[in-house]
Coordinates of C-alpha atoms and ligand atoms in Angstrom, one line a residue:
M3 CA -190.0 -73.8 -24.9
D4 CA -189.5 -73.0 -21.2
S5 CA -189.3 -69.2 -21.2
D6 CA -186.3 -69.4 -18.9
I7 CA -184.4 -71.1 -21.8
I8 CA -182.9 -68.5 -24.2
I9 CA -181.0 -71.0 -26.4
K10 CA -181.9 -74.6 -27.0
V11 CA -179.7 -76.8 -29.1
E12 CA -181.1 -80.2 -29.8
N13 CA -179.2 -83.1 -31.4
V14 CA -177.3 -80.8 -33.8
H15 CA -175.2 -82.3 -36.5
V16 CA -173.0 -80.2 -38.8
S17 CA -170.7 -81.5 -41.6
F18 CA -168.7 -79.7 -44.2
W19 CA -167.8 -80.9 -47.8
Q20 CA -164.3 -82.0 -48.1
N21 CA -162.4 -82.9 -51.2
N22 CA -159.9 -85.6 -50.1
V23 CA -160.4 -88.7 -52.3
G24 CA -157.5 -87.9 -54.6
V25 CA -159.0 -86.0 -57.4
Y26 CA -156.1 -83.8 -58.6
S27 CA -157.1 -83.0 -62.2
I28 CA -160.0 -82.7 -64.5
K29 CA -158.9 -86.0 -66.0
D30 CA -159.1 -87.7 -62.6
L31 CA -162.6 -86.2 -62.2
I32 CA -163.7 -87.7 -65.5
T33 CA -162.0 -91.0 -65.1
Q34 CA -162.9 -91.7 -61.4
H35 CA -166.3 -93.1 -61.0
K36 CA -166.8 -91.9 -57.5
M37 CA -167.9 -88.6 -56.0
P38 CA -165.0 -86.3 -55.6
F39 CA -166.3 -85.0 -52.3
K40 CA -167.0 -86.5 -49.0
T41 CA -168.3 -84.9 -45.9
K42 CA -166.5 -84.4 -42.6
T43 CA -168.5 -84.3 -39.4
I44 CA -167.7 -81.2 -37.4
L45 CA -170.4 -81.4 -34.8
N46 CA -172.0 -84.7 -33.8
N47 CA -175.3 -84.8 -31.9
I48 CA -174.8 -81.8 -29.7
S49 CA -177.6 -80.9 -27.3
V50 CA -177.3 -78.0 -24.8
D51 CA -179.7 -75.6 -23.1
V52 CA -178.7 -72.1 -22.0
R53 CA -180.8 -70.3 -19.5
R54 CA -181.5 -66.5 -19.7
G55 CA -178.8 -64.7 -17.8
E56 CA -176.5 -67.8 -17.8
S57 CA -172.9 -67.6 -18.9
L58 CA -171.9 -70.8 -20.6
G59 CA -168.3 -71.7 -21.2
I60 CA -167.2 -73.7 -24.2
V61 CA -163.7 -75.3 -24.1
G62 CA -161.8 -77.8 -26.1
R63 CA -158.7 -78.2 -28.2
N64 CA -158.2 -76.3 -31.4
G65 CA -160.4 -77.7 -34.1
S66 CA -162.8 -79.3 -31.7
G67 CA -165.8 -77.4 -33.1
K68 CA -166.3 -74.5 -30.7
S69 CA -166.5 -71.7 -33.3
T70 CA -168.7 -73.9 -35.5
L71 CA -171.1 -74.4 -32.6
L72 CA -171.2 -70.6 -32.0
R73 CA -171.8 -69.9 -35.7
T74 CA -174.5 -72.6 -35.8
I75 CA -176.3 -71.2 -32.7
A76 CA -176.1 -67.7 -34.3
G77 CA -177.7 -69.0 -37.5
I78 CA -174.7 -68.4 -39.7
I79 CA -174.4 -72.2 -40.4
K80 CA -177.4 -74.4 -40.9
P81 CA -177.2 -77.7 -39.1
D82 CA -177.8 -80.7 -41.4
K83 CA -179.7 -82.4 -38.5
G84 CA -181.2 -81.2 -35.3
K85 CA -182.8 -78.0 -34.2
I86 CA -181.7 -74.7 -32.7
T87 CA -184.2 -72.4 -31.0
V88 CA -183.1 -68.9 -29.8
N89 CA -185.3 -66.5 -27.9
G90 CA -183.1 -63.5 -28.1
T91 CA -180.8 -61.3 -30.2
F92 CA -177.1 -61.6 -30.8
A93 CA -174.2 -59.1 -30.9
P94 CA -172.0 -59.7 -34.0
I95 CA -169.7 -62.7 -33.5
L96 CA -166.2 -61.4 -33.7
A97 CA -163.8 -64.3 -33.3
L98 CA -160.1 -64.0 -33.5
G99 CA -159.4 -62.6 -36.9
A100 CA -162.9 -63.1 -38.1
G101 CA -165.9 -60.8 -38.5
L102 CA -164.0 -57.7 -39.3
E103 CA -163.5 -56.6 -43.0
S104 CA -159.7 -56.4 -43.4
E105 CA -159.8 -54.0 -46.3
L106 CA -161.9 -51.5 -44.4
T107 CA -160.6 -49.1 -41.8
G108 CA -161.4 -49.4 -38.1
Y109 CA -164.0 -46.6 -38.4
E110 CA -165.6 -48.2 -41.4
N111 CA -165.9 -51.5 -39.6
I112 CA -167.5 -49.9 -36.7
S113 CA -170.1 -48.2 -38.9
L114 CA -170.7 -51.3 -40.9
L115 CA -171.2 -53.6 -37.9
L116 CA -173.4 -51.2 -36.1
A117 CA -175.5 -50.7 -39.2
L118 CA -175.7 -54.4 -39.9
Y119 CA -176.8 -55.4 -36.5
G120 CA -179.0 -52.4 -36.2
R121 CA -179.5 -52.5 -32.4
V122 CA -177.7 -49.3 -31.6
K123 CA -178.0 -46.1 -33.6
V124 CA -174.9 -45.4 -35.7
N125 CA -174.3 -42.0 -34.1
S126 CA -171.2 -40.3 -33.0
N127 CA -171.9 -41.4 -29.4
A128 CA -171.9 -45.1 -30.3
I129 CA -168.7 -44.6 -32.3
E130 CA -167.1 -42.6 -29.6
S131 CA -167.8 -45.1 -26.9
I132 CA -166.3 -47.9 -29.0
K133 CA -163.3 -45.8 -29.7
E134 CA -162.9 -45.0 -26.0
F135 CA -163.1 -48.6 -24.8
S136 CA -160.7 -49.8 -27.5
E137 CA -158.1 -47.1 -26.6
L138 CA -157.2 -47.1 -30.3
S139 CA -156.1 -43.7 -31.7
D140 CA -157.8 -41.8 -34.5
E141 CA -154.8 -42.6 -36.6
V142 CA -155.1 -46.3 -36.1
L143 CA -158.9 -46.3 -36.7
C144 CA -158.3 -44.6 -40.0
M145 CA -156.0 -47.5 -41.2
P146 CA -157.3 -50.6 -42.9
V147 CA -157.7 -53.4 -40.4
K148 CA -155.3 -55.6 -42.4
Q149 CA -152.5 -53.4 -41.0
Y150 CA -153.5 -54.0 -37.4
S151 CA -151.6 -56.1 -35.0
S152 CA -153.6 -59.0 -33.5
G153 CA -153.9 -57.1 -30.2
M154 CA -155.4 -54.1 -32.1
V155 CA -157.9 -56.4 -33.9
A156 CA -158.9 -57.9 -30.5
R157 CA -159.4 -54.4 -29.0
L158 CA -161.6 -53.3 -31.9
A159 CA -163.5 -56.5 -32.1
F160 CA -164.3 -56.7 -28.5
S161 CA -165.2 -53.0 -28.2
I162 CA -167.7 -53.3 -31.1
S163 CA -169.4 -56.4 -29.7
L164 CA -169.8 -54.6 -26.3
A165 CA -171.5 -51.6 -27.9
N166 CA -174.4 -53.8 -29.0
E167 CA -177.7 -53.8 -27.0
S168 CA -178.4 -57.5 -27.7
D169 CA -179.4 -60.1 -25.2
I170 CA -176.7 -62.6 -26.0
L171 CA -173.0 -61.8 -26.1
I172 CA -170.6 -64.2 -27.8
I173 CA -166.9 -64.1 -26.9
D174 CA -164.8 -66.4 -29.1
E175 CA -161.2 -66.2 -27.9
V176 CA -161.1 -62.5 -28.4
L177 CA -159.5 -62.0 -25.0
A178 CA -156.5 -64.2 -25.8
V179 CA -154.4 -61.6 -27.6
G180 CA -155.0 -58.4 -25.8
D181 CA -152.4 -57.1 -23.4
Q182 CA -152.9 -57.7 -19.6
G183 CA -154.3 -54.2 -19.0
F184 CA -156.9 -54.6 -21.8
Q185 CA -157.8 -58.2 -20.6
A186 CA -158.5 -56.9 -17.1
K187 CA -160.7 -54.1 -18.5
C188 CA -162.6 -56.6 -20.6
M189 CA -163.1 -58.9 -17.6
D190 CA -164.6 -56.0 -15.6
K191 CA -166.9 -55.2 -18.6
I192 CA -168.0 -58.8 -18.9
F193 CA -168.9 -58.9 -15.2
Q194 CA -170.9 -55.7 -15.7
I195 CA -172.7 -57.3 -18.6
K196 CA -173.4 -60.4 -16.7
A197 CA -174.8 -58.3 -13.8
Q198 CA -177.2 -56.7 -16.3
G199 CA -178.7 -60.2 -16.8
K200 CA -177.4 -60.8 -20.3
T201 CA -176.5 -64.2 -21.6
I202 CA -172.9 -65.0 -22.5
L203 CA -171.4 -67.7 -24.6
F204 CA -167.7 -67.7 -23.7
V205 CA -165.0 -69.6 -25.6
S206 CA -161.6 -69.4 -24.0
H207 CA -158.4 -71.3 -23.6
F208 CA -157.9 -69.9 -20.2
P209 CA -159.6 -72.2 -17.7
E210 CA -159.3 -69.6 -14.9
Y211 CA -161.4 -67.1 -17.0
V212 CA -164.0 -69.8 -17.7
A213 CA -164.3 -70.7 -14.0
K214 CA -164.6 -67.0 -13.0
I215 CA -167.0 -65.8 -15.7
C216 CA -169.2 -68.8 -16.4
N217 CA -171.8 -70.6 -14.4
N218 CA -171.7 -73.8 -16.4
A219 CA -169.5 -75.1 -19.2
I220 CA -169.2 -77.8 -21.8
M221 CA -166.1 -79.4 -23.4
L222 CA -166.0 -80.4 -27.0
D223 CA -163.6 -83.0 -28.5
H224 CA -163.6 -83.8 -32.2
G225 CA -167.1 -82.4 -32.5
E226 CA -168.5 -84.4 -29.6
L227 CA -169.8 -82.9 -26.4
I228 CA -167.7 -85.0 -23.9
H229 CA -168.2 -83.1 -20.6
R230 CA -170.7 -80.8 -19.1
G231 CA -170.8 -79.4 -15.6
T232 CA -170.1 -76.4 -13.5
S233 CA -167.5 -74.0 -14.9
E234 CA -165.1 -75.0 -12.1
E235 CA -165.5 -78.7 -13.0
I236 CA -165.0 -78.2 -16.7
A237 CA -162.1 -75.8 -16.2
E238 CA -160.4 -78.6 -14.2
N239 CA -161.2 -81.2 -16.9
Y240 CA -159.6 -78.8 -19.4
R241 CA -156.5 -78.3 -17.4
Q242 CA -156.0 -82.1 -17.2
L243 CA -156.2 -82.4 -21.0
F244 CA -152.6 -81.0 -21.3
Ligands
ADP304 N1 -165.9 -73.7 -43.6 C1 -165.3 -74.8 -43.3 N2 -165.2 -75.8 -44.2 C2 -164.7 -77.0 -43.9 N3 -164.2 -77.3 -42.7 C3 -164.3 -76.3 -41.7 C4 -164.8 -75.1 -42.0 N4 -164.8 -74.3 -40.8 C5 -164.2 -75.1 -39.9 N5 -163.9 -76.3 -40.4 C6 -163.3 -77.5 -39.7 O1 -164.1 -77.7 -38.6 C7 -163.4 -78.2 -37.5 C8 -163.8 -77.4 -36.3 O2 -163.4 -76.0 -36.5 P1 -163.7 -74.9 -35.4 O3 -165.2 -74.9 -35.1 O4 -163.1 -73.6 -36.0 O5 -162.9 -75.4 -34.1 P2 -162.4 -74.5 -32.8 O6 -163.1 -73.2 -32.8 O7 -162.8 -75.4 -31.7 O8 -160.9 -74.4 -33.0 C9 -161.9 -78.0 -37.9 O9 -161.4 -79.3 -38.2 C10 -161.9 -77.1 -39.1 O10 -160.9 -77.5 -40.0
MG305 MG1 -162.4 -71.3 -32.8

């Protein structure tokens, strides 16, 4: 693989099992002579290259497959066809409401995710810098995450992913729910990370953010990659969708 390419996605197909052929009881299951499951295609024949240091935007309506693509690239989901090659390390993927353990406190989540991803030492400095960026109080960080507002979850999730020393940062809508002050601070931080030469995969429903942060972008629709181009072009395509 060209050493300039950090992520190569080739003809990737992902489908999930779906039970929708009308099996409602054990009797149905026994008496119906067909399989009770069929598969639903979530990603269909997706190919995309990401260069080292590039920021790639991913846009599309809800349910178009953006998060599934990120999870497949990160190796959490195995594609049923196609190939993914990655020449770098990932920060944890913390999408809206996903990736944090809701029963654990903020502090416990920080320790767990730092330990799991192992790319920064779980020491008081790392924890302190996450706490500082998140602007969450001690009291909040001692509460289980299930008691957090969506804004607090976003603050914690984003701050943890930033603390990682990985090559690839994945941002899946995390910015959407923070307040404006926090959003502006996150944008500054994302530009700093970009300037350090890290690669960013950025999912957002705000075309202006995609245009600002990303070099190139793709648009998904019902699991198909329907547009690719510069971030400005795709941001404009996305605006025209609605
Ligand atoms: N674990 C799963 N099992 C079955 N279907 C799923 C699963 N995860 C996501 N889906 C379906 O995959 C489609 C794409 O979801 P997702 O990738 O989350 O879209 P997006 O991030 O663009 O909103 C949706 O139709 C969703 O219902
Ligand atoms: Mg999503």
